[in-house]
Short mmCIF file of C-alpha atoms and ligand atoms in Angstrom, two decimals:
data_model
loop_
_atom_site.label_atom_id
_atom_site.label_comp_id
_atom_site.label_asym_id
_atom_site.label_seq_id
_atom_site.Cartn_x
_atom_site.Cartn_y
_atom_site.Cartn_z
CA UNK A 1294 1.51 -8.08 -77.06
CA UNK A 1295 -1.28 -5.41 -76.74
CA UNK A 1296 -4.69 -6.09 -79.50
CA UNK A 1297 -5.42 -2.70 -81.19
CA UNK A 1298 -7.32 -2.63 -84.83
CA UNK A 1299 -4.07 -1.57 -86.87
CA UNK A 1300 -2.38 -4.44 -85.16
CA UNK A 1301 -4.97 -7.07 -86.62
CA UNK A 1302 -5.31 -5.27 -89.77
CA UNK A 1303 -1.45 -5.65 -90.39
CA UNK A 1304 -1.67 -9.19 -89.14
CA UNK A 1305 -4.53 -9.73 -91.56
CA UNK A 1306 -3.08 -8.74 -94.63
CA UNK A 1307 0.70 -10.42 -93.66
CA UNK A 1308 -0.48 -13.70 -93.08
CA UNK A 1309 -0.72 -13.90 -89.49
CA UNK A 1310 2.78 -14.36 -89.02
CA UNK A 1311 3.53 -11.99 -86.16
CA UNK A 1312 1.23 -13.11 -83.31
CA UNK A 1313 3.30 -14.78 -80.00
CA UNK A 1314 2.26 -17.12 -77.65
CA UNK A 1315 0.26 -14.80 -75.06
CA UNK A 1316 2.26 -16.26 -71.96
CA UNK A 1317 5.35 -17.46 -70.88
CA UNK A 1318 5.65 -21.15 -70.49
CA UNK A 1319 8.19 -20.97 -67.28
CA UNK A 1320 10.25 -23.91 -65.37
CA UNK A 1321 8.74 -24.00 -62.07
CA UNK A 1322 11.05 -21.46 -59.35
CA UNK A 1323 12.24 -23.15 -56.19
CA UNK A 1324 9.94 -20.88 -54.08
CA UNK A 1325 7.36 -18.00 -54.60
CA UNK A 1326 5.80 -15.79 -51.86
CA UNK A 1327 2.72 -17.57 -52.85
CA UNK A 1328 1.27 -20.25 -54.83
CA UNK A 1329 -2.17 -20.42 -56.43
CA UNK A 1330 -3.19 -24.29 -56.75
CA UNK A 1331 -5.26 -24.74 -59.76
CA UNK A 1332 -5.89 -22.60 -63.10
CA UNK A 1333 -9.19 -22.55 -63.45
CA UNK A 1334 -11.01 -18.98 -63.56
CA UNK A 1335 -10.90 -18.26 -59.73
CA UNK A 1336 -7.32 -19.05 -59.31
CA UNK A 1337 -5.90 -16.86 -62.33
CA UNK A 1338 -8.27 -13.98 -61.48
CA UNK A 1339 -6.66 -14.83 -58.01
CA UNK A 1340 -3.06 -14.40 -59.53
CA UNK A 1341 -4.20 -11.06 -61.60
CA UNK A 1342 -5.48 -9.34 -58.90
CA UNK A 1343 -2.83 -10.24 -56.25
CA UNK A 1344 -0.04 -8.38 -58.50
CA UNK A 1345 -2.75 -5.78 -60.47
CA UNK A 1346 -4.61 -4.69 -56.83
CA UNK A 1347 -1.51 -5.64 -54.25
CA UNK A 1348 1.74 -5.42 -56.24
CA UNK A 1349 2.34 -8.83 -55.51
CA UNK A 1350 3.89 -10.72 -58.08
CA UNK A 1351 6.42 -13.64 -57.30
CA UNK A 1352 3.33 -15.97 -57.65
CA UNK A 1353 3.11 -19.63 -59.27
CA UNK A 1354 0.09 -20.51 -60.54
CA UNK A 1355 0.61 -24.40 -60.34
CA UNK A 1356 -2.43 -26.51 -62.93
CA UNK A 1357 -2.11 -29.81 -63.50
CA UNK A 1358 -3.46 -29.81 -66.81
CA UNK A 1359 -3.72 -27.05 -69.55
CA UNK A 1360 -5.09 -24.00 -68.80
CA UNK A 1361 -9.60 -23.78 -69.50
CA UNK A 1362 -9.46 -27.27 -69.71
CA UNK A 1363 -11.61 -27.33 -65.95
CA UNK A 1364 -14.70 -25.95 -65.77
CA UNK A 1365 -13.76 -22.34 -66.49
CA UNK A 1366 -14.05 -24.22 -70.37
CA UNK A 1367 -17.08 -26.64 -69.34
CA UNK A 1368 -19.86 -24.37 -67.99
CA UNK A 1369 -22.57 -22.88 -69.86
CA UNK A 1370 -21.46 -18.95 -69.33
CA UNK A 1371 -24.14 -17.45 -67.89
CA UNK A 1372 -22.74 -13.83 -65.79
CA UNK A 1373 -25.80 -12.85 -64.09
CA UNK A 1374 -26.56 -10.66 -60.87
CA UNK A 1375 -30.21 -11.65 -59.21
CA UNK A 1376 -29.49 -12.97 -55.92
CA UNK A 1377 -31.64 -12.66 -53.51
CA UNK A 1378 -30.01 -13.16 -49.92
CA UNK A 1379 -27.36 -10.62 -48.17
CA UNK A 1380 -24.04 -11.93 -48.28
CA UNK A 1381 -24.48 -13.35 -52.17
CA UNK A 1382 -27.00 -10.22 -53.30
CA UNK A 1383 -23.54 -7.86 -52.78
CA UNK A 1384 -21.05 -10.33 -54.12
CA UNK A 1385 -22.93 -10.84 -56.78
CA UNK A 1386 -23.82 -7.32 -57.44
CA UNK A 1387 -19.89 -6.29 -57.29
CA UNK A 1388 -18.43 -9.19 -59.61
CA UNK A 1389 -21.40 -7.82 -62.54
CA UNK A 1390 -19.71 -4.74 -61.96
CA UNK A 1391 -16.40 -6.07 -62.59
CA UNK A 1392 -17.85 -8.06 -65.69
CA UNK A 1393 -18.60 -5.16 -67.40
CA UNK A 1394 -14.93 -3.29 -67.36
CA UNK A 1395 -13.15 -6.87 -67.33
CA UNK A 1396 -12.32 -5.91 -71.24
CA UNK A 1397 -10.96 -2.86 -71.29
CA UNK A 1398 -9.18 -3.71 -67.82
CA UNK A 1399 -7.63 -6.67 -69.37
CA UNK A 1400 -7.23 -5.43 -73.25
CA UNK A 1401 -8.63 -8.72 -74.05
CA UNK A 1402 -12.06 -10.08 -75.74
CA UNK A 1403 -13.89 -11.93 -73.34
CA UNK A 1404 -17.59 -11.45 -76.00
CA UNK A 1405 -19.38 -10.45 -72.71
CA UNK A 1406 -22.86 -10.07 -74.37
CA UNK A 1407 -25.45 -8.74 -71.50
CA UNK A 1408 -28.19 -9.96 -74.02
CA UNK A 1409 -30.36 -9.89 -71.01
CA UNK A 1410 -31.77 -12.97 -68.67
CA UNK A 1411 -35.30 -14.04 -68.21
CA UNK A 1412 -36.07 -16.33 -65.66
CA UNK A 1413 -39.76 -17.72 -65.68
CA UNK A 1414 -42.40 -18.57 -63.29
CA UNK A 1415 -45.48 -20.31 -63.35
CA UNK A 1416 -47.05 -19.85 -60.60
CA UNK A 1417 -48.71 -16.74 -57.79
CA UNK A 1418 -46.45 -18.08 -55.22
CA UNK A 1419 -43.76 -17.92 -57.55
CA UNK A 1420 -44.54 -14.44 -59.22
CA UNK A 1421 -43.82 -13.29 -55.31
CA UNK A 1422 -40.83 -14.84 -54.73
CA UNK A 1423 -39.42 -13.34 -58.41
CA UNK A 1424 -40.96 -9.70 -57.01
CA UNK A 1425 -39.08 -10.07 -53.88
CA UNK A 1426 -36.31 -11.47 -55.36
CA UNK A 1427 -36.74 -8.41 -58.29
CA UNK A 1428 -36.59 -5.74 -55.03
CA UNK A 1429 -33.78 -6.81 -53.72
CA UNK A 1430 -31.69 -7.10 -56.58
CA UNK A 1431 -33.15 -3.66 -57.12
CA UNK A 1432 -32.47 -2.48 -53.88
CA UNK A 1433 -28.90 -3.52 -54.42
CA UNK A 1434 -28.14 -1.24 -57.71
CA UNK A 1435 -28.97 -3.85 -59.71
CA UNK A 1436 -31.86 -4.19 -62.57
CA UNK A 1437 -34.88 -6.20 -62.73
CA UNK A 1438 -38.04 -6.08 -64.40
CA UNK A 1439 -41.49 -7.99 -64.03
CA UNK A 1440 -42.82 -9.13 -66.85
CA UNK A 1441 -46.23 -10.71 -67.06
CA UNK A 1442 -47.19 -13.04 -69.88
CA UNK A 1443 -47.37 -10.62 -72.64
CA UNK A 1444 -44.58 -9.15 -72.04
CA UNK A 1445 -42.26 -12.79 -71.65
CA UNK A 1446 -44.02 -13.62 -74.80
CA UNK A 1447 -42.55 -10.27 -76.49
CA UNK A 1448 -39.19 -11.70 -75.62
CA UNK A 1449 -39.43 -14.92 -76.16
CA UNK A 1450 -42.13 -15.74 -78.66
CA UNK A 1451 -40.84 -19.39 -79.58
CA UNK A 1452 -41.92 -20.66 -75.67
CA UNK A 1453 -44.98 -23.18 -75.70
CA UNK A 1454 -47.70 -20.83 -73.96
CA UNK A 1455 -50.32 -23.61 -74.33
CA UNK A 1456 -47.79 -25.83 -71.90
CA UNK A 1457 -50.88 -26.66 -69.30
CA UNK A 1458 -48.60 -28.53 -66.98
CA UNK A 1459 -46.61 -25.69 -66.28
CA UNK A 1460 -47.79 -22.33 -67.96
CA UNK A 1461 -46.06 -19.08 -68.29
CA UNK A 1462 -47.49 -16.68 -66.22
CA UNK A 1463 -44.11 -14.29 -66.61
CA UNK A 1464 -40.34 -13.90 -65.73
CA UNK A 1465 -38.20 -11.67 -64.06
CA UNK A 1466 -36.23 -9.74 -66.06
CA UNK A 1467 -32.75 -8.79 -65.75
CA UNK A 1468 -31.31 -7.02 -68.60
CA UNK A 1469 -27.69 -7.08 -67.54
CA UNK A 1470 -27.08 -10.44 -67.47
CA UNK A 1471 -26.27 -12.05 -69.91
CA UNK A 1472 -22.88 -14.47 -70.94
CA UNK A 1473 -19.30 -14.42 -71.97
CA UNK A 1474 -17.01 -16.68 -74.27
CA UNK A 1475 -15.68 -18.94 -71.23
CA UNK A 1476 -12.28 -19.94 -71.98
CA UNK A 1477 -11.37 -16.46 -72.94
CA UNK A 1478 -12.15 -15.78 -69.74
CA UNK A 1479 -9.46 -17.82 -68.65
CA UNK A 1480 -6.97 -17.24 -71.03
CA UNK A 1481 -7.49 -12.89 -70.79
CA UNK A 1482 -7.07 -13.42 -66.88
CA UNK A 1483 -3.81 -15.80 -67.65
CA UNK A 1484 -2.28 -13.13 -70.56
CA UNK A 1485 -2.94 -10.19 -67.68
CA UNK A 1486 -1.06 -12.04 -65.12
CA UNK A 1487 1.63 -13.41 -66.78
CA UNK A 1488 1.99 -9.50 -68.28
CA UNK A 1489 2.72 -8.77 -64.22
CA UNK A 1490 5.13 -11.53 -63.36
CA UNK A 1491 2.88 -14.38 -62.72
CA UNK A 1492 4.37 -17.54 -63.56
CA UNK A 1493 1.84 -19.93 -65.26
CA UNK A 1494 2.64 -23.41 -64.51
CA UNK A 1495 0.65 -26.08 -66.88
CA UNK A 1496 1.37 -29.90 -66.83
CA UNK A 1497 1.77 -29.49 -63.04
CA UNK A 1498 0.03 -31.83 -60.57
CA UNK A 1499 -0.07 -31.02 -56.57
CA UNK A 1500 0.41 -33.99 -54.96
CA UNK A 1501 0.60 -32.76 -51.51
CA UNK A 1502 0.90 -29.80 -49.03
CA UNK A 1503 3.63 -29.53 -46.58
CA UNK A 1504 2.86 -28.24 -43.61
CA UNK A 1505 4.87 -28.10 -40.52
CA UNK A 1506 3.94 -26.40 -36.88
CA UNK A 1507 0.61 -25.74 -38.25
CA UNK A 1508 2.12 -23.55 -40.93
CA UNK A 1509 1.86 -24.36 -44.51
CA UNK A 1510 5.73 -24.26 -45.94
CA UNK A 1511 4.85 -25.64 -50.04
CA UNK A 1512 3.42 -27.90 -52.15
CA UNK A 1513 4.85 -31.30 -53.45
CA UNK A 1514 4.03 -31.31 -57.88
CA UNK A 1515 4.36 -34.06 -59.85
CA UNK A 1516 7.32 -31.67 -61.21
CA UNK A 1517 9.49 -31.40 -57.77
CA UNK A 1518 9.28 -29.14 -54.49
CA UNK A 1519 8.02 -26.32 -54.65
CA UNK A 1520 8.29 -23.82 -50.93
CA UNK A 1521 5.84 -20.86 -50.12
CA UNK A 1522 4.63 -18.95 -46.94
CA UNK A 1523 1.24 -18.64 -48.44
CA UNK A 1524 -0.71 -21.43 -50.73
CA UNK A 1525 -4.45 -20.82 -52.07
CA UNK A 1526 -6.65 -23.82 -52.76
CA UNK A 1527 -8.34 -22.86 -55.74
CA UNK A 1528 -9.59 -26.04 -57.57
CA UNK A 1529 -13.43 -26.09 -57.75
CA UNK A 1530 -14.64 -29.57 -58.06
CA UNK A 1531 -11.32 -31.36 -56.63
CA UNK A 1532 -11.43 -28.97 -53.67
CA UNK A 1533 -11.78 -31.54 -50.88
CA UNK A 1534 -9.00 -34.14 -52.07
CA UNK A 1535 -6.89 -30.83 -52.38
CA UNK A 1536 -8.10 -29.96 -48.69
CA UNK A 1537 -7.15 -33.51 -47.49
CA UNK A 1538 -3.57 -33.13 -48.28
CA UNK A 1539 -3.10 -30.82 -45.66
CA UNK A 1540 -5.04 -32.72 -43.55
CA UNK A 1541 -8.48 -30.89 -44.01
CA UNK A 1542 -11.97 -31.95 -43.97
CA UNK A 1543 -14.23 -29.36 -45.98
CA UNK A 1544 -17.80 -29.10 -46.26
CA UNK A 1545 -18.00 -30.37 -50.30
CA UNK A 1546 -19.06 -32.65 -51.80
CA UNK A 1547 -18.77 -33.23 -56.05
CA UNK A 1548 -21.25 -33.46 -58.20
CA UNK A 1549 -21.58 -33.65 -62.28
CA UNK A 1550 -23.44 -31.07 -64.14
CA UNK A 1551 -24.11 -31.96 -68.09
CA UNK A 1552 -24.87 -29.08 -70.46
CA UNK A 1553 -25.37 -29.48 -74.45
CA UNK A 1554 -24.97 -28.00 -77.56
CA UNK A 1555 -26.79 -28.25 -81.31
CA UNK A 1556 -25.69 -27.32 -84.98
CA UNK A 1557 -25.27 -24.04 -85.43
CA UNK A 1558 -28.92 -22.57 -86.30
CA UNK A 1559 -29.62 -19.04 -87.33
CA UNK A 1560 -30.15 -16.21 -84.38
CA UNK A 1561 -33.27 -17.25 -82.53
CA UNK A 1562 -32.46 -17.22 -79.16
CA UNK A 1563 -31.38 -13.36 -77.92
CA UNK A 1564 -31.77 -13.79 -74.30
CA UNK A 1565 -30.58 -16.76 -71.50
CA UNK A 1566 -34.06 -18.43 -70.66
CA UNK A 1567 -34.56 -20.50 -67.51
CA UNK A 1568 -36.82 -22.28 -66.88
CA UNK A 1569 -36.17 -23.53 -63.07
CA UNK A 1570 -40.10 -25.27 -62.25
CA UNK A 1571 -38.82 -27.73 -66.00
CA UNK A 1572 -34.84 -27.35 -64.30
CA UNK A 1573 -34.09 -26.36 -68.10
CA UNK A 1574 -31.95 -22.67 -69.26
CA UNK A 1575 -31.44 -21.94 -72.65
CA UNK A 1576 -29.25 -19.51 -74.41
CA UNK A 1577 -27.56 -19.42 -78.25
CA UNK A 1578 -23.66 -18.74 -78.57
CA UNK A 1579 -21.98 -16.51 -81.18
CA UNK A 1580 -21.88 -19.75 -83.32
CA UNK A 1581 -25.11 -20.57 -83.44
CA UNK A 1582 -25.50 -23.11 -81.74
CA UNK A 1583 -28.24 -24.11 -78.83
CA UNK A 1584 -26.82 -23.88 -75.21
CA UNK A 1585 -28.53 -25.93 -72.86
CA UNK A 1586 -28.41 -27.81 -69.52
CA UNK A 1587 -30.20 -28.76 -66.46
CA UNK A 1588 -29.80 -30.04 -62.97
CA UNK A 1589 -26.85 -31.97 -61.48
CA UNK A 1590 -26.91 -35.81 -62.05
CA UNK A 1591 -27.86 -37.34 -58.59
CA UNK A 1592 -24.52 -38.94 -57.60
CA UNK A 1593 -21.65 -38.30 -56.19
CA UNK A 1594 -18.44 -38.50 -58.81
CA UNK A 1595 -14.86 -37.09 -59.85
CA UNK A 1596 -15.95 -38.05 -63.73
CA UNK A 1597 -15.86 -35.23 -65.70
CA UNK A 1598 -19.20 -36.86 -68.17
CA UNK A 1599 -22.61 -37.24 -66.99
CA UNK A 1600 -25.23 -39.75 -67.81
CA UNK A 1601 -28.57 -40.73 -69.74
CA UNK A 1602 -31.12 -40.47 -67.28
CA UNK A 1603 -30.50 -36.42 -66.77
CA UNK A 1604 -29.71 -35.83 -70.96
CA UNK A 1605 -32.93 -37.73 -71.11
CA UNK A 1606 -34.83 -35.39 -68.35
CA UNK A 1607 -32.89 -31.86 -69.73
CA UNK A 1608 -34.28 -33.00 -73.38
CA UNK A 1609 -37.69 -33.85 -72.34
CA UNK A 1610 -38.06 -30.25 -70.23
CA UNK A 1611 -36.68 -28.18 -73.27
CA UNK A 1612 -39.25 -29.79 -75.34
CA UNK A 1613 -41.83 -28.75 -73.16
CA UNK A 1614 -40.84 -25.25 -72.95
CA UNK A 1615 -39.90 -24.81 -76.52
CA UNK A 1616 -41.08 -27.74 -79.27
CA UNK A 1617 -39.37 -26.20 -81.65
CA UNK A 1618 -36.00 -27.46 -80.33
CA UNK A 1619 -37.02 -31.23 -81.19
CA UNK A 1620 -36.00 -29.54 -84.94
CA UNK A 1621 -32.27 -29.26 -83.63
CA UNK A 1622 -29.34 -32.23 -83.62
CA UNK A 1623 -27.00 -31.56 -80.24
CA UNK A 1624 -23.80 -32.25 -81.36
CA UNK A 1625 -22.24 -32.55 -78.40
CA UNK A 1626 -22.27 -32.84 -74.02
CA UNK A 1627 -20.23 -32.83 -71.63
CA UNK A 1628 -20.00 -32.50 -68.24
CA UNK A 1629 -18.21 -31.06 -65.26
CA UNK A 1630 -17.17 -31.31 -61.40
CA UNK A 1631 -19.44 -28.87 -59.24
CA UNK A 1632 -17.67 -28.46 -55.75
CA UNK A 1633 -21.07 -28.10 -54.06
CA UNK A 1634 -21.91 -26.76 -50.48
CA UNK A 1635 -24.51 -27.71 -48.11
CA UNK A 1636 -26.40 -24.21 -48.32
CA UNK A 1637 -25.25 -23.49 -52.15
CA UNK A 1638 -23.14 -20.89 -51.37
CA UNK A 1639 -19.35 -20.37 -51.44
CA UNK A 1640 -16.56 -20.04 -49.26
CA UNK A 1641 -13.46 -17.56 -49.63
CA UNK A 1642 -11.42 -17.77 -46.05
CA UNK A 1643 -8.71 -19.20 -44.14
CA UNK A 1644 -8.27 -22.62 -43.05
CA UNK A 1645 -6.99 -23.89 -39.87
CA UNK A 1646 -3.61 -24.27 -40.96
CA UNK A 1647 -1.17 -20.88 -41.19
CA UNK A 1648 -0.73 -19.45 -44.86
CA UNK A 1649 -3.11 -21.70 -46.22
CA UNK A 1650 -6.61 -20.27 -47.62
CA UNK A 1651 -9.49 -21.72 -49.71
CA UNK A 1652 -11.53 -20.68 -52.20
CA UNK A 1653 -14.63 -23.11 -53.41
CA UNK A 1654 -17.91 -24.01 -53.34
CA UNK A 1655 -18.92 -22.68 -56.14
CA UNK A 1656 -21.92 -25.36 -56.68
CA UNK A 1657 -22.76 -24.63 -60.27
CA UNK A 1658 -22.89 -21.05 -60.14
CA UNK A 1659 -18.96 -20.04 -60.05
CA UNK A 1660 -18.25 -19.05 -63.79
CA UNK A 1661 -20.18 -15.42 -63.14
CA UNK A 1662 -18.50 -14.89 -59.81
CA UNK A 1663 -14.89 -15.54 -61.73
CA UNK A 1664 -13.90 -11.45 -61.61
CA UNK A 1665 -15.06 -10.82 -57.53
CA UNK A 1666 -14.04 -14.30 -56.66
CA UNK A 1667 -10.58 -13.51 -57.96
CA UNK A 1668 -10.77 -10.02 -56.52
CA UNK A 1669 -11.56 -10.91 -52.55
CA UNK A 1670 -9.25 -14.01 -52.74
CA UNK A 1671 -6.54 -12.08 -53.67
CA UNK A 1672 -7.28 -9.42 -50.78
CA UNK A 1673 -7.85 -12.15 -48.35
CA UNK A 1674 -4.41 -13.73 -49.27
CA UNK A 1675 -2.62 -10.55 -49.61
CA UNK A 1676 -4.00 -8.44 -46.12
CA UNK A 1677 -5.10 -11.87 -44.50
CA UNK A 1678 -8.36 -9.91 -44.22
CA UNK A 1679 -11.93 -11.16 -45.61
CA UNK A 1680 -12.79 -8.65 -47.98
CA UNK A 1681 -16.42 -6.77 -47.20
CA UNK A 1682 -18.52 -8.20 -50.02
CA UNK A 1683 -17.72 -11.86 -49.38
CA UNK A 1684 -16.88 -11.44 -45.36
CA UNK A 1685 -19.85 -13.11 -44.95
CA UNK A 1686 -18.64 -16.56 -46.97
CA UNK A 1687 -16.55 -18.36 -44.33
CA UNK A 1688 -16.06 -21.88 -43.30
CA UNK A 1689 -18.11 -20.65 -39.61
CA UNK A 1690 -21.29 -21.19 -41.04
CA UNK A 1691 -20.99 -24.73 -41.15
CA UNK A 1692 -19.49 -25.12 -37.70
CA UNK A 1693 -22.47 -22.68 -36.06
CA UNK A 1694 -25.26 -23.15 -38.60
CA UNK A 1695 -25.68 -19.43 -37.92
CA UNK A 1696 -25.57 -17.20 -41.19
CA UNK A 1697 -25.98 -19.84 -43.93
CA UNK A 1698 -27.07 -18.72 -47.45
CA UNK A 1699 -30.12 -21.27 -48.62
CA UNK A 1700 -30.55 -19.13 -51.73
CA UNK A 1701 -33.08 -22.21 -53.37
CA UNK A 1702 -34.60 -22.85 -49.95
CA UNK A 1703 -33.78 -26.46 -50.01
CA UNK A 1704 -32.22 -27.57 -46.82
CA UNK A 1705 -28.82 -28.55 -46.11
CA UNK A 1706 -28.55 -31.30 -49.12
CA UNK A 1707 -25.14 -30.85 -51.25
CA UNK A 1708 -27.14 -31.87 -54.60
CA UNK A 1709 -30.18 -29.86 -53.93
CA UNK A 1710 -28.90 -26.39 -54.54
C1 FAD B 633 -21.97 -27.84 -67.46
C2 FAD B 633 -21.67 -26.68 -66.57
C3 FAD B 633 -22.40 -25.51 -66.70
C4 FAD B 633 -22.14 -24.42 -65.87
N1 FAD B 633 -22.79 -23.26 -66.13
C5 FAD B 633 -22.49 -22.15 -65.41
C6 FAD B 633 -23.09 -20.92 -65.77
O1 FAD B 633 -23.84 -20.82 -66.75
N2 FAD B 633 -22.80 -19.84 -65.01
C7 FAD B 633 -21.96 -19.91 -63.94
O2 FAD B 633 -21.78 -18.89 -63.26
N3 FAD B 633 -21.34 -21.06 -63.62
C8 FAD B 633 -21.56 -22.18 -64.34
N4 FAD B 633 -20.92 -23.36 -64.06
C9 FAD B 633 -20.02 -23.43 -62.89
C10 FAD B 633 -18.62 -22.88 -63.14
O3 FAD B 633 -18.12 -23.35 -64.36
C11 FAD B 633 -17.71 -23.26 -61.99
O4 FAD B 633 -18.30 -22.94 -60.75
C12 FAD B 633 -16.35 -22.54 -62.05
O5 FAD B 633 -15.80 -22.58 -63.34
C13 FAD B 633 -15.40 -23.17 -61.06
O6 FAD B 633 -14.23 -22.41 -60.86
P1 FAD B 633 -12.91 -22.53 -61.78
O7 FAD B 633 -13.15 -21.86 -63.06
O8 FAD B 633 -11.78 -21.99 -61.00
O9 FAD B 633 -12.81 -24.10 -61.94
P2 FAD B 633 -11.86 -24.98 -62.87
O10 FAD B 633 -11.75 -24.42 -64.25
O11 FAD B 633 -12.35 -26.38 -62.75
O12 FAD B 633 -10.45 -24.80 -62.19
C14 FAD B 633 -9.90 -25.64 -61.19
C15 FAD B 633 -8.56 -26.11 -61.73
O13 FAD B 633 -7.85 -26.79 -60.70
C16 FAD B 633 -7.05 -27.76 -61.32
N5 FAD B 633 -6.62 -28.75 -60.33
C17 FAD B 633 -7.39 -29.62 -59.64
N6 FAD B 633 -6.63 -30.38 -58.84
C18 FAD B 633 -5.33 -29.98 -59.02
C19 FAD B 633 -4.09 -30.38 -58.47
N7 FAD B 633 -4.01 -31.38 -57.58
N8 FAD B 633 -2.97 -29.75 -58.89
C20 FAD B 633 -3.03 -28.73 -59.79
N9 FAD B 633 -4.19 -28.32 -60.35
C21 FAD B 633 -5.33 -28.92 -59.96
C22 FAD B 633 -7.97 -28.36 -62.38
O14 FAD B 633 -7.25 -29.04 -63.38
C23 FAD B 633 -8.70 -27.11 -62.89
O15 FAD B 633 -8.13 -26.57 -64.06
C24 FAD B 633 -21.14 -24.50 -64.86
C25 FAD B 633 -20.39 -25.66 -64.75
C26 FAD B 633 -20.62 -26.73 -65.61
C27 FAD B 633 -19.78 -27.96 -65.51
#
């Protein structure tokens, strides 16, 4: 079913009666050429782009519960391109690009919004890590601006600029980032593969990985047998139990990120604010409402809800930067699984075992990289070559220590980045 205006305008006035599920809800096949585990955003952008960019397209995409209901649904939709180190700066820069033609491409509403992101600093040392990290995003096609105080408090006149503990000095600019409506991320991505022959499989559980002669031959699902030559492990915050049923250590561990949301208040908020010295961000959604979050909680877990002592830490930071938010009731948090690396950056390559690749690691930065992620997995699984802008994101680094990507310059601690 393609969206056009005279299509919604006829649905409009006849009572909404014509619209159709917008994918197939298939019995699983015996055996596909390949199998994507997990339907989060990566692994349907996987699917997509294996059939749309290869012309691949006996593909189950197995999920074991409904489709947006993993992070893809739970993060806090920030699409943004300021990276600073090579390897992630290009990545980056490429999945922005895909961002912005994801729409049309998909004839689907995503409500990408680059409303522009402003991330603050309040410091000299930091003002010249933002103008180096401002070059290089520069130097890379993409945009970024220096703004001093005056010009943040243009932007973003509600911030507390008598906050002594940590005042604004400026932010760097970067006016096309910005955020998208999550889950229809997820289900445009699933409605454009299913439209090429992708078989969506929900209510599906992988319980293990069969792999014989070092050659991956299926997956066991909590819904029978199911053979392929090639398998992608695509499930963000469960990617190392995932691993382990094909015997396979990975470098992850999980973590819980929290993020909140208040009544619906009247458009006061145009840009996504972060605030990284307070470990705060701040954006509004289409509703109205107050996005927030703030760093991981410090533990280790596979729950997908956080605890008090970080709501209590992400409140008492967004008060600082903006008082005004004390004014708003959150009506709800929740949290989600962050498959975190030790350098913060991701991986997209083979493993050890035949036909069997990975992509995770997406710490708590994946939702943005959903379009490239999708794009070099599927060229990975589909040439069994790295693609060029995420050749450098292998499992090697770990095993070397050469070429890792310490974007926060915080050492080789899973919860630190
Ligand atoms: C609170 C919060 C805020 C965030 N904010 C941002 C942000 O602003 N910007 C940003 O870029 N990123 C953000 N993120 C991170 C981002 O959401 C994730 O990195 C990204 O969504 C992970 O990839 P995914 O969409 O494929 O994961 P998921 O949606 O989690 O997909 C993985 C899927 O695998 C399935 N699965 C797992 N095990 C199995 C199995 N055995 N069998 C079958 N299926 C299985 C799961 O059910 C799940 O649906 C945030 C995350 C959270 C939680």
């Amino acid at each position: 079913m393609g969206y056009n205006a005279f299509q919604i305008l006829k649905e409009g006035l006849t009572g909404n009666k014509g619209w159709r599920p917008v994918w197939r809800d298939p019995e699983p096949k015996s055996e596909y050429d390949i199998i994507i585990i997990g339907g989060g955003g990566h692994g349907l952008s996987t699917a997509y782009y294996l059939a749309k960019n290869h012309g691949l397209t006996n593909i189950a995409v197995i999920e074991k519960g409904y489709i947006g209901g993993g992070n893809v649904g739970r993060n806090t939709t920030i699409v943004r391109a300021n990276y600073l180190l090579p390897g992630n700066s290009e990545f980056y820069s490429h999945s922005l690009k895909l961002w912005e033609s994801m729409e049309q491409d998909l004839n689907y509403n995503a409500m990408h919004s680059a409303r522009g992101l402003i991330n603050l600093f309040h410091s000299d040392g930091q003002r010249d890590a933002f103008s180096r990290r401002g070059n290089m995003m520069c130097n890379q096609g993409d945009d970024a601006i220096l703004l001093d105080r005056e010009g943040v408090r243009k932007h973003l006149p509600y911030l507390d600029f008598e906050n002594h503990r940590f005042p604004v000095y400026g932010g760097l600019y970067h006016p096309r980032g910005g955020t998208a409506r999550h889950d229809a991320v997820a289900w445009g991505y699933a409605r454009g593969a299913d439209q090429l022959g992708v078989d969506i499989i929900q209510q599906c559980e992988v319980t293990g990985i069969d792999v014989h002669d070092g050659k991956v031959q299926g997956v066991q699902t909590s819904r029978g047998t199911i053979r392929a030559k090639r398998v992608g492990i695509v499930v963000a915050g469960r990617s190392s139990q995932v691993a382990a049923m094909a015997g396979l250590e990975v470098p992850i561990e999980s973590h819980i990120l929290q993020a909140f949301v208040t009544e619906g208040l009247k458009p006061t908020v145009d840009h996504v604010v972060s605030f990284g010295m307070g470990h705060f961000y701040l954006s509004q959604s289409d509703k109205g409402g107050l996005v927030f979050g703030g760093d991981l909680d410090f533990y280790a877990s596979y729950a997908q809800r956080g605890n008090l002592p970080m709501m209590e830490h992400v409140m008492e930071a967004g008060m600082s930067l903006v008082p005004a938010i004390g004014k708003a009731k959150v009506l709800r948090s929740w949290g989600g699984i962050m498959d975190m690396t030790p350098d913060g950056s991701f991986i997209i390559d083979r493993t050890s075992v035949d036909g069997l690749y990975m992509d995770c690691g997406w710490c708590y930065g994946g939702f943005k990289a959903v379009p490239a992620s999708g794009w070099c997995m599927a060229h990975l699984m589909a040439e069994d070559k790295l693609h060029e802008v995420a050749a450098k994101h292998t499992f090697e680094r770990f095993r070397t220590g050469h070429g890792l990507m310490d974007e926060e310059g915080t050492g080789s601690q899973h919860n630190l980045h």
